């Protein structure tokens, strides 16, 4: 499966919008989910549209369907609940002129002993019809992109015994580095019918206070299959004890499957297990007991102006807590790790002198929430963006002085002087290496050379020996890179590439524009890692 094919497949299955500018062939519906009684061998239809400006030759085939643990549907060689041999498609080959629609007919012949869920995959491929321009002479080469779209087919044949039997497994923690941790839950369907599941995760303090409610995602789970549902966004919680509640509901049906699990966080490290007497004694001395719920505060402010921001604290205990606040520096490292303390900030853009605490000490009521006012006065002549933090500590106990631990109990403040932005980025180098398990790992180092923080948009392109594009993929939106500092962004090309020489290019977007790295990287797969830069 090529990267572009995989992108199209993931888009269709997950319900993402497929823009005509990126995919010329548009299929509707993206998933065929139908209920067909044995006695009713009616037909089904799928619409195909050429959204581009080039005529396409199209062909259609039907294959077995399988679902990977990550939820991505793939072509399979066989499957115990396949309906591939029940289906006949017409037409199998046709041409589409630009903007033309075509209806594809599927005839279904259901065996008399069928009951429950059955599955297949419709594969629709399209290639542009080459046209020679009579006004040109000489020779040349043109890259014409082909398309391969997959449409999962899910048939339900009613029977008295059909059902989806869900077996959620114990949750697993996902390390997302400086952003905290996520939670993944594998669910197996041991029944005879598919289900579209919606998963949710609720995090509570020991006193029952709800701290976070996150989605575990949604998607189809086929019979005799196992799929992972995950909340990959970082959970940032202070040391203490918590309860995780995982719930799964079948779309369109009342009720849900729920399970509760104990969570312990010590020295910033989470574990899913019951609290022992030794844990309780240790946490009684080190648990913070409160949470900074507004971890990042941003503000646009005219130079010479004053404004008030508010950080929110939440008491996770049943007793009042004495709290002390202190202004400190804030720096985000290349690894994305936030660090706070009294050091000299490497970005040289400290907001500390402009930040005033209006309430440096307070008592946080039991199970209470309280907003803490912070006053910012931006000096005249300020340009760009400035950074600082307010750390919060228990006044009745000592806490870790590690800069990363301080950041976990701080409100991070960034203030931008209005109409003074000068965004700029320098790409320092791109490292490419085969991954021992699968795919190719990429590491892009860049520096924010402007005067404002930015979240760079990054897209990678992969070309083969003939300089033909074989994959294109974008990094998900990342974290802020502070002005004057750098970051290392990591990605993986999952496409199955031929073990020959390939060229990798990174396109970095700033202020709506994209530009490539100074030196694209070439890598001979199976050979040594490659590095490129200015």
Short mmCIF file of C-alpha atoms in Angstrom, two decimals:
data_model
loop_
_atom_site.label_atom_id
_atom_site.label_comp_id
_atom_site.label_asym_id
_atom_site.label_seq_id
_atom_site.Cartn_x
_atom_site.Cartn_y
_atom_site.Cartn_z
CA UNK A 1 0.00 0.00 0.00
CA UNK A 2 1.50 3.37 -0.94
CA UNK A 3 1.39 6.31 1.43
CA UNK A 4 -1.14 8.18 -0.69
CA UNK A 5 -3.30 5.08 -0.90
CA UNK A 6 -3.04 4.61 2.84
CA UNK A 7 -3.99 8.26 3.42
CA UNK A 8 -7.08 7.91 1.27
CA UNK A 9 -8.07 4.69 3.01
CA UNK A 10 -7.66 6.17 6.48
CA UNK A 11 -9.65 9.23 5.42
CA UNK A 12 -12.55 7.16 4.18
CA UNK A 13 -12.68 4.79 7.16
CA UNK A 14 -12.26 7.44 9.85
CA UNK A 15 -14.73 9.82 8.28
CA UNK A 16 -12.25 12.57 7.45
CA UNK A 17 -13.04 15.13 4.76
CA UNK A 18 -11.26 14.37 1.47
CA UNK A 19 -10.71 17.65 -0.39
CA UNK A 20 -10.92 17.42 -4.21
CA UNK A 21 -7.62 19.29 -4.48
CA UNK A 22 -5.90 16.37 -2.75
CA UNK A 23 -7.99 13.47 -4.04
CA UNK A 24 -9.40 13.62 -7.56
CA UNK A 25 -11.57 10.53 -7.12
CA UNK A 26 -14.44 11.00 -4.66
CA UNK A 27 -16.47 8.00 -3.43
CA UNK A 28 -19.83 8.06 -1.63
CA UNK A 29 -20.68 6.50 0.69
CA UNK A 30 -17.25 5.97 2.19
CA UNK A 31 -18.55 2.90 4.09
CA UNK A 32 -21.40 0.63 2.92
CA UNK A 33 -23.25 -0.49 6.07
CA UNK A 34 -26.47 -2.28 5.12
CA UNK A 35 -29.02 -4.68 6.65
CA UNK A 36 -30.13 -7.34 4.15
CA UNK A 37 -32.52 -10.20 5.06
CA UNK A 38 -31.71 -13.56 3.44
CA UNK A 39 -34.91 -13.38 1.40
CA UNK A 40 -34.11 -9.93 0.02
CA UNK A 41 -31.20 -10.10 -2.41
CA UNK A 42 -31.52 -6.47 -3.41
CA UNK A 43 -28.69 -4.47 -4.90
CA UNK A 44 -26.51 -1.74 -3.43
CA UNK A 45 -25.01 1.31 -5.12
CA UNK A 46 -21.84 3.38 -4.69
CA UNK A 47 -21.28 6.76 -6.30
CA UNK A 48 -17.98 7.67 -7.98
CA UNK A 49 -17.12 11.26 -8.93
CA UNK A 50 -14.19 12.69 -10.88
CA UNK A 51 -13.59 15.96 -9.03
CA UNK A 52 -10.53 16.87 -11.09
CA UNK A 53 -9.82 18.31 -14.51
CA UNK A 54 -8.39 15.16 -16.14
CA UNK A 55 -10.29 12.21 -17.63
CA UNK A 56 -9.83 9.02 -15.62
CA UNK A 57 -9.81 5.32 -16.50
CA UNK A 58 -11.38 3.46 -13.57
CA UNK A 59 -11.47 -0.21 -12.59
CA UNK A 60 -13.23 -1.97 -9.71
CA UNK A 61 -12.62 -5.21 -7.83
CA UNK A 62 -13.87 -6.83 -4.61
CA UNK A 63 -11.51 -8.24 -1.97
CA UNK A 64 -11.61 -9.66 1.54
CA UNK A 65 -11.55 -7.12 4.39
CA UNK A 66 -9.48 -7.17 7.57
CA UNK A 67 -9.10 -4.57 10.31
CA UNK A 68 -5.76 -3.82 11.94
CA UNK A 69 -5.49 -3.21 15.69
CA UNK A 70 -5.18 0.54 15.01
CA UNK A 71 -8.57 0.49 13.26
CA UNK A 72 -7.28 0.82 9.68
CA UNK A 73 -9.06 -1.46 7.16
CA UNK A 74 -6.75 -3.43 4.88
CA UNK A 75 -7.06 -5.93 2.05
CA UNK A 76 -6.92 -9.52 3.34
CA UNK A 77 -6.22 -12.83 1.63
CA UNK A 78 -9.13 -14.49 3.45
CA UNK A 79 -11.55 -13.98 6.32
CA UNK A 80 -13.95 -16.31 8.12
CA UNK A 81 -16.83 -13.83 7.78
CA UNK A 82 -16.12 -12.58 4.27
CA UNK A 83 -18.98 -11.81 1.86
CA UNK A 84 -16.68 -11.19 -1.12
CA UNK A 85 -18.04 -14.18 -3.04
CA UNK A 86 -21.61 -13.01 -2.55
CA UNK A 87 -21.02 -9.77 -4.44
CA UNK A 88 -21.00 -8.94 -8.13
CA UNK A 89 -20.05 -5.45 -9.30
CA UNK A 90 -21.12 -3.74 -12.53
CA UNK A 91 -19.46 -2.14 -14.39
CA UNK A 92 -15.92 -3.23 -13.57
CA UNK A 93 -14.23 -0.77 -15.95
CA UNK A 94 -15.29 2.66 -17.18
CA UNK A 95 -14.02 6.17 -17.93
CA UNK A 96 -14.95 9.36 -16.09
CA UNK A 97 -14.72 12.76 -17.70
CA UNK A 98 -13.97 15.76 -15.43
CA UNK A 99 -16.84 16.44 -12.98
CA UNK A 100 -18.72 13.32 -14.12
CA UNK A 101 -20.64 11.08 -11.69
CA UNK A 102 -21.20 7.34 -12.07
CA UNK A 103 -23.30 4.91 -10.06
CA UNK A 104 -21.76 1.48 -9.42
CA UNK A 105 -24.14 -1.41 -8.84
CA UNK A 106 -23.48 -4.24 -6.37
CA UNK A 107 -25.63 -7.37 -6.63
CA UNK A 108 -25.76 -9.45 -3.44
CA UNK A 109 -26.62 -13.19 -3.34
CA UNK A 110 -26.98 -14.22 0.31
CA UNK A 111 -26.65 -17.91 1.33
CA UNK A 112 -29.70 -19.30 3.13
CA UNK A 113 -27.72 -20.25 6.25
CA UNK A 114 -26.15 -16.79 6.72
CA UNK A 115 -26.71 -14.81 9.91
CA UNK A 116 -24.86 -11.95 11.59
CA UNK A 117 -22.20 -9.68 10.11
CA UNK A 118 -20.22 -10.25 6.90
CA UNK A 119 -17.57 -8.08 5.30
CA UNK A 120 -15.67 -7.24 2.12
CA UNK A 121 -13.79 -4.35 0.52
CA UNK A 122 -14.53 -2.52 -2.72
CA UNK A 123 -11.30 -1.37 -4.43
CA UNK A 124 -11.70 1.46 -6.94
CA UNK A 125 -8.60 2.50 -8.86
CA UNK A 126 -8.26 5.35 -11.35
CA UNK A 127 -5.50 6.51 -13.67
CA UNK A 128 -5.43 9.77 -15.66
CA UNK A 129 -5.74 9.36 -19.42
CA UNK A 130 -2.57 10.93 -20.88
CA UNK A 131 -3.12 13.65 -23.51
CA UNK A 132 -0.32 14.97 -25.68
CA UNK A 133 -0.26 18.71 -26.29
CA UNK A 134 0.14 19.18 -30.10
CA UNK A 135 1.77 22.56 -29.58
CA UNK A 136 4.82 21.09 -27.81
CA UNK A 137 7.87 19.35 -29.29
CA UNK A 138 10.80 17.42 -27.88
CA UNK A 139 10.69 14.98 -24.98
CA UNK A 140 9.90 15.26 -21.30
CA UNK A 141 8.44 13.45 -18.32
CA UNK A 142 5.24 14.20 -16.42
CA UNK A 143 4.21 12.75 -13.06
CA UNK A 144 0.57 11.64 -13.26
CA UNK A 145 -0.88 10.59 -9.94
CA UNK A 146 -3.04 7.48 -9.81
CA UNK A 147 -5.71 6.89 -7.20
CA UNK A 148 -6.79 3.81 -5.26
CA UNK A 149 -9.77 4.14 -2.94
CA UNK A 150 -11.13 1.41 -0.67
CA UNK A 151 -14.74 1.24 0.48
CA UNK A 152 -15.44 -1.20 3.38
CA UNK A 153 -18.65 -3.20 2.94
CA UNK A 154 -20.44 -4.25 6.13
CA UNK A 155 -23.53 -6.43 5.70
CA UNK A 156 -25.87 -7.46 8.51
CA UNK A 157 -27.99 -10.56 7.88
CA UNK A 158 -30.63 -10.61 10.67
CA UNK A 159 -30.77 -13.74 12.82
CA UNK A 160 -32.06 -14.47 16.35
CA UNK A 161 -28.57 -15.16 17.73
CA UNK A 162 -26.56 -12.32 16.19
CA UNK A 163 -24.91 -9.91 18.59
CA UNK A 164 -21.71 -8.02 19.28
CA UNK A 165 -19.93 -9.38 22.37
CA UNK A 166 -17.47 -6.80 23.68
CA UNK A 167 -14.48 -7.75 25.83
CA UNK A 168 -12.58 -4.61 26.91
CA UNK A 169 -9.07 -5.35 28.17
CA UNK A 170 -7.35 -3.53 31.08
CA UNK A 171 -6.14 -0.07 30.01
CA UNK A 172 -2.51 0.60 29.16
CA UNK A 173 -0.64 3.88 29.67
CA UNK A 174 0.92 5.65 26.69
CA UNK A 175 4.02 7.75 27.29
CA UNK A 176 3.73 10.99 25.28
CA UNK A 177 6.92 12.49 26.69
CA UNK A 178 6.81 16.02 28.06
CA UNK A 179 3.07 16.24 27.41
CA UNK A 180 2.28 13.68 30.11
CA UNK A 181 0.63 10.38 29.28
CA UNK A 182 -2.32 8.92 27.41
CA UNK A 183 -4.49 5.83 27.85
CA UNK A 184 -5.20 3.00 25.39
CA UNK A 185 -7.80 0.24 25.74
CA UNK A 186 -7.94 -2.84 23.52
CA UNK A 187 -11.42 -4.24 22.89
CA UNK A 188 -12.21 -7.64 21.39
CA UNK A 189 -15.49 -8.56 19.72
CA UNK A 190 -16.17 -12.28 20.27
CA UNK A 191 -19.68 -12.06 18.84
CA UNK A 192 -21.10 -12.47 15.33
CA UNK A 193 -21.95 -8.85 14.52
CA UNK A 194 -19.92 -5.66 14.04
CA UNK A 195 -20.45 -2.61 16.22
CA UNK A 196 -19.52 1.05 15.96
CA UNK A 197 -18.07 1.86 19.38
CA UNK A 198 -17.60 5.18 21.11
CA UNK A 199 -15.09 5.18 23.96
CA UNK A 200 -14.71 7.70 26.77
CA UNK A 201 -12.25 8.17 29.63
CA UNK A 202 -13.04 9.94 32.89
CA UNK A 203 -10.37 10.88 35.45
CA UNK A 204 -11.40 11.57 39.04
CA UNK A 205 -9.52 12.56 42.16
CA UNK A 206 -9.87 10.27 45.18
CA UNK A 207 -12.50 12.60 46.61
CA UNK A 208 -14.66 12.06 43.50
CA UNK A 209 -13.91 15.38 41.80
CA UNK A 210 -13.96 15.00 38.00
CA UNK A 211 -10.68 16.32 36.57
CA UNK A 212 -10.73 15.28 32.90
CA UNK A 213 -13.14 13.73 30.43
CA UNK A 214 -11.51 12.55 27.21
CA UNK A 215 -12.61 10.64 24.13
CA UNK A 216 -11.06 7.23 23.47
CA UNK A 217 -12.18 7.56 19.86
CA UNK A 218 -14.82 5.77 17.84
CA UNK A 219 -14.94 3.28 15.00
CA UNK A 220 -16.11 -0.10 13.80
CA UNK A 221 -15.11 -3.33 15.52
CA UNK A 222 -15.72 -6.49 13.49
CA UNK A 223 -16.50 -9.96 14.91
CA UNK A 224 -13.43 -12.00 15.93
CA UNK A 225 -11.32 -8.83 15.80
CA UNK A 226 -9.39 -6.80 18.34
CA UNK A 227 -9.02 -3.02 18.10
CA UNK A 228 -7.30 -0.37 20.19
CA UNK A 229 -9.11 2.79 21.26
CA UNK A 230 -6.95 5.53 22.74
CA UNK A 231 -6.84 9.01 24.24
CA UNK A 232 -3.39 10.07 23.06
CA UNK A 233 -3.59 13.64 24.33
CA UNK A 234 -1.34 14.20 27.31
CA UNK A 235 -2.81 13.91 30.81
CA UNK A 236 -0.85 16.16 33.16
CA UNK A 237 -1.60 15.34 36.78
CA UNK A 238 0.35 16.05 39.97
CA UNK A 239 1.58 13.28 42.27
CA UNK A 240 -1.36 11.60 43.97
CA UNK A 241 -4.01 8.89 43.58
CA UNK A 242 -6.80 8.89 41.02
CA UNK A 243 -9.52 6.71 39.48
CA UNK A 244 -9.84 6.09 35.74
CA UNK A 245 -13.24 5.08 34.34
CA UNK A 246 -13.28 3.63 30.82
CA UNK A 247 -16.64 3.31 29.08
CA UNK A 248 -17.69 1.94 25.68
CA UNK A 249 -21.08 2.42 24.10
CA UNK A 250 -22.42 0.88 20.89
CA UNK A 251 -23.67 3.66 18.67
CA UNK A 252 -27.47 3.71 18.56
CA UNK A 253 -27.90 1.51 21.63
CA UNK A 254 -28.57 2.59 25.25
CA UNK A 255 -26.12 1.91 28.04
CA UNK A 256 -22.38 1.29 28.02
CA UNK A 257 -19.69 -1.08 29.33
CA UNK A 258 -17.80 0.62 32.18
CA UNK A 259 -14.71 -0.35 34.17
CA UNK A 260 -12.81 1.51 36.89
CA UNK A 261 -9.07 1.37 37.52
CA UNK A 262 -6.76 2.86 40.17
CA UNK A 263 -4.01 5.27 39.06
CA UNK A 264 -0.98 6.29 41.12
CA UNK A 265 1.41 9.09 40.16
CA UNK A 266 4.73 9.31 42.06
CA UNK A 267 7.58 11.59 41.02
CA UNK A 268 5.65 12.33 37.86
CA UNK A 269 5.50 8.65 36.82
CA UNK A 270 2.02 7.09 36.41
CA UNK A 271 1.16 3.48 37.24
CA UNK A 272 -2.10 1.56 36.99
CA UNK A 273 -2.32 -0.47 40.20
CA UNK A 274 -3.93 -0.52 43.61
CA UNK A 275 -2.53 1.75 46.30
CA UNK A 276 -0.42 -0.09 48.88
CA UNK A 277 0.15 1.03 52.49
CA UNK A 278 3.70 2.06 51.54
CA UNK A 279 2.39 4.11 48.59
CA UNK A 280 -0.12 5.87 50.80
CA UNK A 281 2.53 6.74 53.40
CA UNK A 282 4.91 8.11 50.75
CA UNK A 283 2.24 10.11 48.94
CA UNK A 284 1.05 11.59 52.22
CA UNK A 285 4.40 13.40 52.30
CA UNK A 286 4.85 14.24 48.62
CA UNK A 287 1.41 14.46 46.98
CA UNK A 288 0.72 17.98 45.84
CA UNK A 289 -2.98 17.88 46.66
CA UNK A 290 -3.93 20.49 44.08
CA UNK A 291 -3.84 20.97 40.33
CA UNK A 292 -3.17 23.98 38.11
CA UNK A 293 -6.04 23.52 35.66
CA UNK A 294 -5.06 26.44 33.39
CA UNK A 295 -1.55 25.35 32.53
CA UNK A 296 -0.89 27.88 29.72
CA UNK A 297 -2.08 31.49 29.65
CA UNK A 298 -1.75 33.56 26.48
CA UNK A 299 -2.40 37.24 25.93
CA UNK A 300 -2.09 39.90 23.22
CA UNK A 301 -1.31 43.26 24.71
CA UNK A 302 -0.36 46.66 23.38
CA UNK A 303 3.07 47.90 24.47
CA UNK A 304 2.71 50.13 27.55
CA UNK A 305 -0.62 48.53 28.54
CA UNK A 306 -1.69 46.57 31.64
CA UNK A 307 -4.04 43.63 31.86
CA UNK A 308 -4.97 40.90 34.35
CA UNK A 309 -4.79 37.15 33.67
CA UNK A 310 -6.17 34.40 35.89
CA UNK A 311 -4.71 31.00 36.75
CA UNK A 312 -7.14 28.44 38.18
CA UNK A 313 -6.24 26.04 40.99
CA UNK A 314 -8.27 22.98 42.03
CA UNK A 315 -8.07 21.38 45.48
CA UNK A 316 -8.02 17.58 45.11
CA UNK A 317 -8.38 16.93 48.86
CA UNK A 318 -11.01 17.25 51.56
CA UNK A 319 -8.98 19.77 53.59
CA UNK A 320 -8.03 23.44 52.98
CA UNK A 321 -4.53 23.94 51.53
CA UNK A 322 -2.16 26.89 52.10
CA UNK A 323 -0.66 27.93 48.72
CA UNK A 324 2.30 30.15 47.84
CA UNK A 325 2.88 31.65 44.36
CA UNK A 326 6.21 32.79 42.87
CA UNK A 327 7.17 34.29 39.48
CA UNK A 328 9.89 32.23 37.71
CA UNK A 329 11.39 31.84 34.23
CA UNK A 330 9.97 29.46 31.62
CA UNK A 331 11.94 27.76 28.83
CA UNK A 332 10.77 25.03 26.45
CA UNK A 333 13.60 22.72 25.34
CA UNK A 334 14.16 21.13 21.90
CA UNK A 335 12.48 17.97 23.23
CA UNK A 336 9.32 19.92 24.05
CA UNK A 337 9.95 19.65 27.81
CA UNK A 338 8.97 22.74 29.79
CA UNK A 339 11.35 23.84 32.53
CA UNK A 340 10.76 26.56 35.10
CA UNK A 341 13.05 28.11 37.71
CA UNK A 342 15.26 31.05 38.66
CA UNK A 343 17.84 30.46 35.89
CA UNK A 344 18.72 32.89 33.07
CA UNK A 345 16.32 32.08 30.17
CA UNK A 346 18.13 31.09 26.96
CA UNK A 347 15.54 32.78 24.75
CA UNK A 348 16.39 36.19 26.28
CA UNK A 349 12.71 37.19 26.28
CA UNK A 350 11.78 37.13 29.97
CA UNK A 351 8.37 38.41 31.00
CA UNK A 352 9.28 38.16 34.69
CA UNK A 353 9.83 41.89 35.38
CA UNK A 354 6.45 42.69 33.79
CA UNK A 355 4.48 40.09 35.80
CA UNK A 356 3.05 40.97 39.22
CA UNK A 357 1.33 38.64 41.68
CA UNK A 358 -1.75 40.25 43.16
CA UNK A 359 -2.29 37.32 45.54
CA UNK A 360 1.08 35.68 46.41
CA UNK A 361 -0.45 33.61 49.23
CA UNK A 362 -3.90 32.08 49.54
CA UNK A 363 -5.88 29.27 51.17
CA UNK A 364 -7.51 26.88 48.74
CA UNK A 365 -10.85 25.64 50.11
CA UNK A 366 -11.46 21.89 50.31
CA UNK A 367 -12.68 20.48 46.97
CA UNK A 368 -12.60 24.09 45.85
CA UNK A 369 -11.57 25.97 42.72
CA UNK A 370 -10.01 29.39 42.87
CA UNK A 371 -8.87 31.89 40.27
CA UNK A 372 -5.55 33.58 41.05
CA UNK A 373 -5.06 37.06 39.46
CA UNK A 374 -1.78 37.85 37.64
CA UNK A 375 -1.12 41.42 36.45
CA UNK A 376 0.94 42.07 33.29
CA UNK A 377 2.34 45.51 32.39
CA UNK A 378 4.15 45.36 29.04
CA UNK A 379 6.84 48.08 28.84
CA UNK A 380 6.67 50.66 26.08
CA UNK A 381 8.75 49.65 23.07
CA UNK A 382 8.21 45.91 23.60
CA UNK A 383 8.31 43.88 20.39
CA UNK A 384 7.43 40.25 19.83
CA UNK A 385 6.57 37.68 22.48
CA UNK A 386 7.76 37.25 26.09
CA UNK A 387 7.65 34.31 28.52
CA UNK A 388 7.48 33.61 32.26
CA UNK A 389 5.68 31.30 34.68
CA UNK A 390 4.05 31.36 38.08
CA UNK A 391 4.90 28.32 40.22
CA UNK A 392 2.50 27.23 42.94
CA UNK A 393 3.64 25.38 46.08
CA UNK A 394 2.14 24.07 49.27
CA UNK A 395 3.20 26.46 52.03
CA UNK A 396 3.15 23.60 54.55
CA UNK A 397 5.58 21.19 52.80
CA UNK A 398 8.63 21.16 50.56
CA UNK A 399 8.38 20.18 46.90
CA UNK A 400 10.78 19.14 44.16
CA UNK A 401 13.06 21.87 42.78
CA UNK A 402 13.61 20.01 39.52
CA UNK A 403 12.76 22.52 36.70
CA UNK A 404 10.58 19.99 34.88
CA UNK A 405 8.64 19.18 38.05
CA UNK A 406 8.16 22.89 38.78
CA UNK A 407 6.67 23.31 35.28
CA UNK A 408 4.06 20.64 36.08
CA UNK A 409 2.70 22.78 38.93
CA UNK A 410 3.02 26.16 37.21
CA UNK A 411 0.95 28.44 35.02
CA UNK A 412 2.98 29.16 31.86
CA UNK A 413 2.50 32.71 30.60
CA UNK A 414 3.17 34.05 27.08
CA UNK A 415 2.39 37.66 26.18
CA UNK A 416 2.63 39.08 22.66
CA UNK A 417 3.09 42.77 21.92
CA UNK A 418 0.37 43.49 19.36
CA UNK A 419 1.29 44.26 15.73
CA UNK A 420 5.01 43.58 16.24
CA UNK A 421 5.25 39.98 15.02
CA UNK A 422 8.17 38.97 12.81
CA UNK A 423 7.80 35.19 12.32
CA UNK A 424 10.76 33.30 10.86
CA UNK A 425 12.21 29.81 11.07
CA UNK A 426 15.52 28.22 10.12
CA UNK A 427 15.66 24.54 9.20
CA UNK A 428 18.88 23.19 10.66
CA UNK A 429 18.91 19.56 9.55
CA UNK A 430 16.89 16.51 8.63
CA UNK A 431 17.94 13.05 9.81
CA UNK A 432 16.55 9.93 8.14
CA UNK A 433 17.09 6.32 9.22
CA UNK A 434 15.36 2.96 8.61
CA UNK A 435 13.30 1.88 11.60
CA UNK A 436 14.32 -1.60 12.87
CA UNK A 437 10.68 -2.71 12.93
CA UNK A 438 9.09 -0.97 9.96
CA UNK A 439 9.15 2.24 7.98
CA UNK A 440 11.62 5.11 8.11
CA UNK A 441 12.21 7.49 11.04
CA UNK A 442 12.69 11.21 10.40
CA UNK A 443 13.96 13.88 12.80
CA UNK A 444 13.72 17.53 11.73
CA UNK A 445 15.72 20.11 13.70
CA UNK A 446 14.70 23.75 13.35
CA UNK A 447 15.17 27.08 15.11
CA UNK A 448 12.59 29.83 15.60
CA UNK A 449 14.61 32.88 14.46
CA UNK A 450 11.65 35.25 14.70
CA UNK A 451 10.42 37.27 17.67
CA UNK A 452 7.16 35.36 18.30
CA UNK A 453 6.38 31.79 19.21
CA UNK A 454 5.13 29.56 16.42
CA UNK A 455 3.73 26.10 15.81
CA UNK A 456 5.36 25.14 12.51
CA UNK A 457 3.35 23.24 9.94
CA UNK A 458 5.51 20.42 8.57
CA UNK A 459 4.91 18.19 5.58
CA UNK A 460 7.24 15.47 4.30
CA UNK A 461 7.55 14.27 0.71
CA UNK A 462 9.30 11.08 -0.44
CA UNK A 463 10.62 10.55 -3.98
CA UNK A 464 12.01 7.36 -5.53
CA UNK A 465 15.02 6.86 -7.79
CA UNK A 466 13.05 8.12 -10.80
CA UNK A 467 12.16 11.26 -8.82
CA UNK A 468 8.51 10.25 -8.64
CA UNK A 469 6.51 11.16 -5.57
CA UNK A 470 5.71 7.98 -3.61
CA UNK A 471 4.49 9.42 -0.32
CA UNK A 472 3.37 12.69 1.22
CA UNK A 473 2.31 13.10 4.85
CA UNK A 474 1.96 15.92 7.37
CA UNK A 475 2.90 16.07 11.03
CA UNK A 476 -0.01 16.63 13.39
CA UNK A 477 -0.10 20.09 14.94
CA UNK A 478 2.71 20.20 17.47
CA UNK A 479 3.72 22.37 20.40
CA UNK A 480 4.70 26.02 20.49
CA UNK A 481 8.36 26.72 19.72
CA UNK A 482 9.38 29.79 21.72
CA UNK A 483 11.00 32.72 19.94
CA UNK A 484 14.79 32.34 19.83
CA UNK A 485 14.73 28.60 20.63
CA UNK A 486 14.72 25.35 18.66
CA UNK A 487 12.87 22.07 18.46
CA UNK A 488 13.36 18.58 17.13
CA UNK A 489 10.25 17.17 15.45
CA UNK A 490 9.91 13.42 14.92
CA UNK A 491 7.90 11.52 12.30
CA UNK A 492 7.73 8.07 10.75
CA UNK A 493 7.11 7.18 7.12
CA UNK A 494 4.99 4.02 7.32
CA UNK A 495 4.88 3.40 3.57
CA UNK A 496 6.44 0.15 2.35
CA UNK A 497 9.28 1.59 0.25
CA UNK A 498 11.41 -0.36 -2.19
CA UNK A 499 14.88 -1.03 -0.80
CA UNK A 500 16.50 1.45 -3.16
CA UNK A 501 17.58 5.07 -2.96
CA UNK A 502 14.94 7.62 -1.92
CA UNK A 503 14.91 11.38 -1.45
CA UNK A 504 13.16 12.92 1.57
CA UNK A 505 12.07 16.56 1.63
CA UNK A 506 10.60 18.53 4.53
CA UNK A 507 8.33 21.50 3.83
CA UNK A 508 8.07 23.87 6.81
CA UNK A 509 5.18 26.32 6.93
CA UNK A 510 5.48 29.73 8.59
CA UNK A 511 2.84 32.44 8.39
CA UNK A 512 0.88 30.51 5.77
CA UNK A 513 3.88 29.85 3.48
CA UNK A 514 5.90 26.67 2.99
CA UNK A 515 9.54 26.29 2.06
CA UNK A 516 11.71 23.17 1.69
CA UNK A 517 14.79 22.31 3.67
CA UNK A 518 18.02 23.67 2.26
CA UNK A 519 19.35 20.17 1.49
CA UNK A 520 16.92 17.29 0.84
CA UNK A 521 18.15 14.01 2.31
CA UNK A 522 18.83 10.92 0.20
CA UNK A 523 18.75 7.52 1.85
CA UNK A 524 19.63 4.12 0.43
CA UNK A 525 17.28 1.89 2.41
CA UNK A 526 19.20 -0.84 4.17
CA UNK A 527 22.36 1.28 4.24
CA UNK A 528 23.58 3.80 6.81
CA UNK A 529 21.36 6.62 8.16
CA UNK A 530 21.46 9.91 6.26
CA UNK A 531 21.59 13.53 7.40
CA UNK A 532 20.99 16.73 5.43
CA UNK A 533 21.06 20.41 6.26
CA UNK A 534 22.14 23.83 5.07
#
